[in-house]
Amino acid sequence: MEHQESGLSAVELAAMRRSLTSGRGALTRRSLLRASGMGALALGGLGTLTACGIPPAKRSEGPAAASDDHSAQEKVIYFSNWTEYMDTSEDEKHRPTLEEFTKRTGIKVKYTEDINDNVEFFGKIRPQLAAGQETGRDLIVVTDWLAARMIKLGWVQQLDPSHLPHAFANLVQQFRMPDWDPGRAHSYPWTGISTVIAYNTKATGGRKVDSVTQMLDDPSLKGRVGFLTEMRDTMGMTMLDMGYDPATFTTPQYDAAIARLQKGVDKKQIRRFTGNDYTSDLDKGDLAACLAWAGDIIQLQADNPAIQYAIPAAGYMTSTDNLLVPAKARHKTNAERLIDYYYEPPVAAQLAAYINYVCPVEGVRPELAKIDPALAANPLIIPDKAMASKSHAFRSLTVQEEREYEEKFAKLIGA
């Protein structure tokens, strides 16, 4: 049974620092860097959390207690999101979809780009949540692993399905049943983040690279292969290649994947494990092939047609950033109306055209085609059925598993 502890282990803190400074946590939501100045802030936040810790997930006695909802009297929503994760006008003075929501409903959205990374942001709101107080926010966006922990702690309100007709009807199948929030009782995806294989055709001599096995065993790629320093992405992709399901894997299967990658390290097939800095090496051809995030590929291809990607036959990894209503939020109904608004296909298309990440809304393709036919045809933004069927999520981990697996992975990558 999971239990409360005072803080995070050294290896967990190291993994978070990797994520924040060079991994997924350092990605922008639209370009290759989320925020150029976030590193010091993020690490400062980690220093604070070393003492207080993110509480290990535990089973709460029930859902977060319903707070008094002032939505009818107060036509406002306080919405915290990541930087560059909302459509903006060319002069950067307007946010069209938010302004249209206000025009339609009369509800003003107090929108703040105050999330630079999951850990640092959670450090801001944790004291209020732990004390059963308002956070000053009605709607937040956090990545799936943190969403899972907050839900288990009872710090997220259960959503009212009657306020979410578009969201309930239009959520794509691949994101409907995460093990950490079955049926999306507490959350809806803002966007998806896919991990696939990228390769440079100039560096491969025009050959396609489409499996982890090829990356690890093809002698022509020796010393020019990259894997990610994000444990869930690298281990998930490797386990898929070995026939293991990341949603149900066992410790022996995890260990087998570690051993498989260790062989790649020992024989120098793997050049290195990278954060988001793989983009420059891939662009130059120093890396012939690597695991990569879909948002990066779209950006790289705009300037370098030699950059291609492949969806392995074994499948690929997907995570989500998720909309949550924190416990004690004052304007829950208003927040639910905003969630539902972004699941209307025309609105979702406008957002997807700007941020270029996986859109979680069914029926968005024809609407996006009206804005940009190329984006509508891009499966990295709107996966077709074949691609969506190959999507896999990494299962939730216990506190003990998190520490054990991160320690093994840190040893593998030399962290």
PDB file of N, CA, C and O in Angstrom, residues 22 215-216 221-229 234 261 264-265 268-282 284 286-287 289-291 409 412-414:
ATOM      1  N   SER A  22      16.058  19.738 -20.163  1.00  0.00           N
ATOM      2  CA  SER A  22      16.338  19.318 -21.536  1.00  0.00           C
ATOM      3  C   SER A  22      15.351  18.306 -22.092  1.00  0.00           C
ATOM      4  O   SER A  22      15.429  17.953 -23.256  1.00  0.00           O
ATOM      5  N   MET A 215      17.047   0.386 -34.941  1.00  0.00           N
ATOM      6  CA  MET A 215      17.913   1.373 -34.307  1.00  0.00           C
ATOM      7  C   MET A 215      19.027   0.697 -33.504  1.00  0.00           C
ATOM      8  O   MET A 215      20.168   1.157 -33.493  1.00  0.00           O
ATOM      9  N   LEU A 216      18.693  -0.413 -32.855  1.00  0.00           N
ATOM     10  CA  LEU A 216      19.652  -1.074 -31.974  1.00  0.00           C
ATOM     11  C   LEU A 216      20.543  -2.084 -32.682  1.00  0.00           C
ATOM     12  O   LEU A 216      21.630  -2.400 -32.191  1.00  0.00           O
ATOM     13  N   LEU A 221      23.929   2.058 -38.697  1.00  0.00           N
ATOM     14  CA  LEU A 221      23.527   3.166 -37.829  1.00  0.00           C
ATOM     15  C   LEU A 221      24.403   3.283 -36.585  1.00  0.00           C
ATOM     16  O   LEU A 221      24.173   4.153 -35.741  1.00  0.00           O
ATOM     17  N   LYS A 222      25.401   2.432 -36.469  1.00  0.00           N
ATOM     18  CA  LYS A 222      26.210   2.377 -35.255  1.00  0.00           C
ATOM     19  C   LYS A 222      26.796   3.748 -34.900  1.00  0.00           C
ATOM     20  O   LYS A 222      27.396   4.423 -35.743  1.00  0.00           O
ATOM     21  N   GLY A 223      26.596   4.116 -33.662  1.00  0.00           N
ATOM     22  CA  GLY A 223      27.132   5.387 -33.175  1.00  0.00           C
ATOM     23  C   GLY A 223      26.346   6.599 -33.599  1.00  0.00           C
ATOM     24  O   GLY A 223      26.739   7.728 -33.304  1.00  0.00           O
ATOM     25  N   ARG A 224      25.203   6.388 -34.257  1.00  0.00           N
ATOM     26  CA  ARG A 224      24.415   7.529 -34.754  1.00  0.00           C
ATOM     27  C   ARG A 224      22.942   7.392 -34.370  1.00  0.00           C
ATOM     28  O   ARG A 224      22.055   7.861 -35.084  1.00  0.00           O
ATOM     29  N   VAL A 225      22.686   6.737 -33.235  1.00  0.00           N
ATOM     30  CA  VAL A 225      21.329   6.488 -32.760  1.00  0.00           C
ATOM     31  C   VAL A 225      21.128   7.192 -31.423  1.00  0.00           C
ATOM     32  O   VAL A 225      22.014   7.177 -30.570  1.00  0.00           O
ATOM     33  N   GLY A 226      19.966   7.799 -31.233  1.00  0.00           N
ATOM     34  CA  GLY A 226      19.670   8.478 -29.982  1.00  0.00           C
ATOM     35  C   GLY A 226      18.372   8.002 -29.349  1.00  0.00           C
ATOM     36  O   GLY A 226      17.385   7.759 -30.055  1.00  0.00           O
ATOM     37  N   PHE A 227      18.398   7.853 -28.037  1.00  0.00           N
ATOM     38  CA  PHE A 227      17.189   7.586 -27.266  1.00  0.00           C
ATOM     39  C   PHE A 227      17.001   8.737 -26.288  1.00  0.00           C
ATOM     40  O   PHE A 227      17.911   9.541 -26.070  1.00  0.00           O
ATOM     41  N   LEU A 228      15.827   8.821 -25.685  1.00  0.00           N
ATOM     42  CA  LEU A 228      15.479   9.964 -24.851  1.00  0.00           C
ATOM     43  C   LEU A 228      15.803   9.744 -23.377  1.00  0.00           C
ATOM     44  O   LEU A 228      15.771   8.617 -22.883  1.00  0.00           O
ATOM     45  N   THR A 229      16.079  10.833 -22.675  1.00  0.00           N
ATOM     46  CA  THR A 229      16.324  10.750 -21.242  1.00  0.00           C
ATOM     47  C   THR A 229      15.026  10.696 -20.443  1.00  0.00           C
ATOM     48  O   THR A 229      15.058  10.636 -19.210  1.00  0.00           O
ATOM     49  N   THR A 234      11.434   6.318 -23.576  1.00  0.00           N
ATOM     50  CA  THR A 234      12.431   5.345 -24.032  1.00  0.00           C
ATOM     51  C   THR A 234      12.060   3.925 -23.631  1.00  0.00           C
ATOM     52  O   THR A 234      12.116   3.000 -24.448  1.00  0.00           O
ATOM     53  N   LEU A 261      18.581  -2.348 -23.959  1.00  0.00           N
ATOM     54  CA  LEU A 261      19.200  -1.053 -24.221  1.00  0.00           C
ATOM     55  C   LEU A 261      20.655  -1.027 -23.760  1.00  0.00           C
ATOM     56  O   LEU A 261      21.501  -0.387 -24.394  1.00  0.00           O
ATOM     57  N   GLY A 264      22.896  -2.054 -26.376  1.00  0.00           N
ATOM     58  CA  GLY A 264      23.112  -0.989 -27.349  1.00  0.00           C
ATOM     59  C   GLY A 264      24.135   0.020 -26.888  1.00  0.00           C
ATOM     60  O   GLY A 264      24.891   0.575 -27.694  1.00  0.00           O
ATOM     61  N   VAL A 265      24.179   0.259 -25.579  1.00  0.00           N
ATOM     62  CA  VAL A 265      25.185   1.155 -25.004  1.00  0.00           C
ATOM     63  C   VAL A 265      26.564   0.501 -25.070  1.00  0.00           C
ATOM     64  O   VAL A 265      27.546   1.115 -25.497  1.00  0.00           O
ATOM     65  N   LYS A 268      28.174   0.364 -28.346  1.00  0.00           N
ATOM     66  CA  LYS A 268      28.267   1.722 -28.903  1.00  0.00           C
ATOM     67  C   LYS A 268      27.369   1.933 -30.114  1.00  0.00           C
ATOM     68  O   LYS A 268      27.650   2.755 -30.989  1.00  0.00           O
ATOM     69  N   GLN A 269      26.276   1.190 -30.163  1.00  0.00           N
ATOM     70  CA  GLN A 269      25.255   1.446 -31.172  1.00  0.00           C
ATOM     71  C   GLN A 269      24.548   2.765 -30.859  1.00  0.00           C
ATOM     72  O   GLN A 269      24.271   3.559 -31.750  1.00  0.00           O
ATOM     73  N   ILE A 270      24.286   2.976 -29.572  1.00  0.00           N
ATOM     74  CA  ILE A 270      23.620   4.201 -29.124  1.00  0.00           C
ATOM     75  C   ILE A 270      24.672   5.301 -28.937  1.00  0.00           C
ATOM     76  O   ILE A 270      25.629   5.134 -28.187  1.00  0.00           O
ATOM     77  N   ARG A 271      24.479   6.400 -29.633  1.00  0.00           N
ATOM     78  CA  ARG A 271      25.408   7.533 -29.502  1.00  0.00           C
ATOM     79  C   ARG A 271      25.254   8.177 -28.129  1.00  0.00           C
ATOM     80  O   ARG A 271      26.231   8.408 -27.426  1.00  0.00           O
ATOM     81  N   ARG A 272      24.004   8.463 -27.772  1.00  0.00           N
ATOM     82  CA  ARG A 272      23.741   9.045 -26.472  1.00  0.00           C
ATOM     83  C   ARG A 272      22.241   9.095 -26.190  1.00  0.00           C
ATOM     84  O   ARG A 272      21.417   8.922 -27.079  1.00  0.00           O
ATOM     85  N   PHE A 273      21.926   9.340 -24.935  1.00  0.00           N
ATOM     86  CA  PHE A 273      20.554   9.604 -24.523  1.00  0.00           C
ATOM     87  C   PHE A 273      20.398  11.114 -24.439  1.00  0.00           C
ATOM     88  O   PHE A 273      21.233  11.800 -23.832  1.00  0.00           O
ATOM     89  N   THR A 274      19.363  11.632 -25.040  1.00  0.00           N
ATOM     90  CA  THR A 274      19.247  13.078 -25.201  1.00  0.00           C
ATOM     91  C   THR A 274      17.958  13.626 -24.605  1.00  0.00           C
ATOM     92  O   THR A 274      16.969  12.918 -24.428  1.00  0.00           O
ATOM     93  N   GLY A 275      18.012  14.921 -24.326  1.00  0.00           N
ATOM     94  CA  GLY A 275      16.801  15.676 -24.074  1.00  0.00           C
ATOM     95  C   GLY A 275      16.359  16.270 -25.401  1.00  0.00           C
ATOM     96  O   GLY A 275      16.593  15.695 -26.469  1.00  0.00           O
ATOM     97  N   ASN A 276      15.781  17.462 -25.349  1.00  0.00           N
ATOM     98  CA  ASN A 276      15.310  18.061 -26.595  1.00  0.00           C
ATOM     99  C   ASN A 276      16.447  18.541 -27.488  1.00  0.00           C
ATOM    100  O   ASN A 276      16.223  18.984 -28.616  1.00  0.00           O
ATOM    101  N   ASP A 277      17.692  18.400 -27.024  1.00  0.00           N
ATOM    102  CA  ASP A 277      18.826  18.790 -27.847  1.00  0.00           C
ATOM    103  C   ASP A 277      19.066  17.819 -29.007  1.00  0.00           C
ATOM    104  O   ASP A 277      19.943  18.068 -29.848  1.00  0.00           O
ATOM    105  N   TYR A 278      18.300  16.727 -29.069  1.00  0.00           N
ATOM    106  CA  TYR A 278      18.430  15.848 -30.234  1.00  0.00           C
ATOM    107  C   TYR A 278      18.076  16.567 -31.528  1.00  0.00           C
ATOM    108  O   TYR A 278      18.496  16.168 -32.618  1.00  0.00           O
ATOM    109  N   THR A 279      17.301  17.646 -31.438  1.00  0.00           N
ATOM    110  CA  THR A 279      16.832  18.302 -32.657  1.00  0.00           C
ATOM    111  C   THR A 279      17.986  18.821 -33.510  1.00  0.00           C
ATOM    112  O   THR A 279      17.972  18.676 -34.734  1.00  0.00           O
ATOM    113  N   SER A 280      18.993  19.424 -32.881  1.00  0.00           N
ATOM    114  CA  SER A 280      20.113  19.962 -33.661  1.00  0.00           C
ATOM    115  C   SER A 280      20.955  18.837 -34.249  1.00  0.00           C
ATOM    116  O   SER A 280      21.406  18.916 -35.399  1.00  0.00           O
ATOM    117  N   ASP A 281      21.176  17.768 -33.484  1.00  0.00           N
ATOM    118  CA  ASP A 281      21.968  16.637 -33.985  1.00  0.00           C
ATOM    119  C   ASP A 281      21.264  15.929 -35.128  1.00  0.00           C
ATOM    120  O   ASP A 281      21.896  15.501 -36.102  1.00  0.00           O
ATOM    121  N   LEU A 282      19.958  15.794 -35.023  1.00  0.00           N
ATOM    122  CA  LEU A 282      19.185  15.153 -36.096  1.00  0.00           C
ATOM    123  C   LEU A 282      19.190  16.030 -37.342  1.00  0.00           C
ATOM    124  O   LEU A 282      19.351  15.539 -38.471  1.00  0.00           O
ATOM    125  N   LYS A 284      21.450  18.148 -38.295  1.00  0.00           N
ATOM    126  CA  LYS A 284      22.782  18.136 -38.917  1.00  0.00           C
ATOM    127  C   LYS A 284      23.155  16.762 -39.472  1.00  0.00           C
ATOM    128  O   LYS A 284      24.070  16.665 -40.307  1.00  0.00           O
ATOM    129  N   ASP A 286      24.187  14.290 -37.395  1.00  0.00           N
ATOM    130  CA  ASP A 286      25.030  13.600 -36.424  1.00  0.00           C
ATOM    131  C   ASP A 286      24.289  12.420 -35.818  1.00  0.00           C
ATOM    132  O   ASP A 286      24.886  11.397 -35.484  1.00  0.00           O
ATOM    133  N   LEU A 287      22.986  12.569 -35.667  1.00  0.00           N
ATOM    134  CA  LEU A 287      22.109  11.448 -35.358  1.00  0.00           C
ATOM    135  C   LEU A 287      21.395  11.059 -36.639  1.00  0.00           C
ATOM    136  O   LEU A 287      20.736  11.895 -37.267  1.00  0.00           O
ATOM    137  N   ALA A 289      19.146   8.523 -36.632  1.00  0.00           N
ATOM    138  CA  ALA A 289      17.801   8.161 -36.189  1.00  0.00           C
ATOM    139  C   ALA A 289      17.716   8.310 -34.682  1.00  0.00           C
ATOM    140  O   ALA A 289      18.706   8.118 -33.972  1.00  0.00           O
ATOM    141  N   CYS A 290      16.523   8.653 -34.197  1.00  0.00           N
ATOM    142  CA  CYS A 290      16.349   8.824 -32.756  1.00  0.00           C
ATOM    143  C   CYS A 290      14.865   8.757 -32.410  1.00  0.00           C
ATOM    144  O   CYS A 290      14.002   8.882 -33.283  1.00  0.00           O
ATOM    145  N   LEU A 291      14.591   8.562 -31.138  1.00  0.00           N
ATOM    146  CA  LEU A 291      13.232   8.761 -30.651  1.00  0.00           C
ATOM    147  C   LEU A 291      12.997  10.264 -30.577  1.00  0.00           C
ATOM    148  O   LEU A 291      13.891  11.027 -30.198  1.00  0.00           O
ATOM    149  N   PHE A 409      16.885   3.120 -14.676  1.00  0.00           N
ATOM    150  CA  PHE A 409      17.018   3.896 -15.911  1.00  0.00           C
ATOM    151  C   PHE A 409      18.172   4.889 -15.786  1.00  0.00           C
ATOM    152  O   PHE A 409      18.936   5.094 -16.747  1.00  0.00           O
ATOM    153  N   LEU A 412      21.339   3.156 -16.462  1.00  0.00           N
ATOM    154  CA  LEU A 412      21.478   2.879 -17.897  1.00  0.00           C
ATOM    155  C   LEU A 412      22.029   4.073 -18.655  1.00  0.00           C
ATOM    156  O   LEU A 412      22.950   3.942 -19.463  1.00  0.00           O
ATOM    157  N   ILE A 413      21.466   5.244 -18.412  1.00  0.00           N
ATOM    158  CA  ILE A 413      21.827   6.421 -19.208  1.00  0.00           C
ATOM    159  C   ILE A 413      23.015   7.177 -18.624  1.00  0.00           C
ATOM    160  O   ILE A 413      23.440   8.200 -19.183  1.00  0.00           O
ATOM    161  N   GLY A 414      23.529   6.691 -17.482  1.00  0.00           N
ATOM    162  CA  GLY A 414      24.684   7.328 -16.876  1.00  0.00           C
ATOM    163  C   GLY A 414      24.382   8.625 -16.194  1.00  0.00           C
ATOM    164  O   GLY A 414      25.247   9.510 -16.090  1.00  0.00           O
TER     165      GLY A 414
END
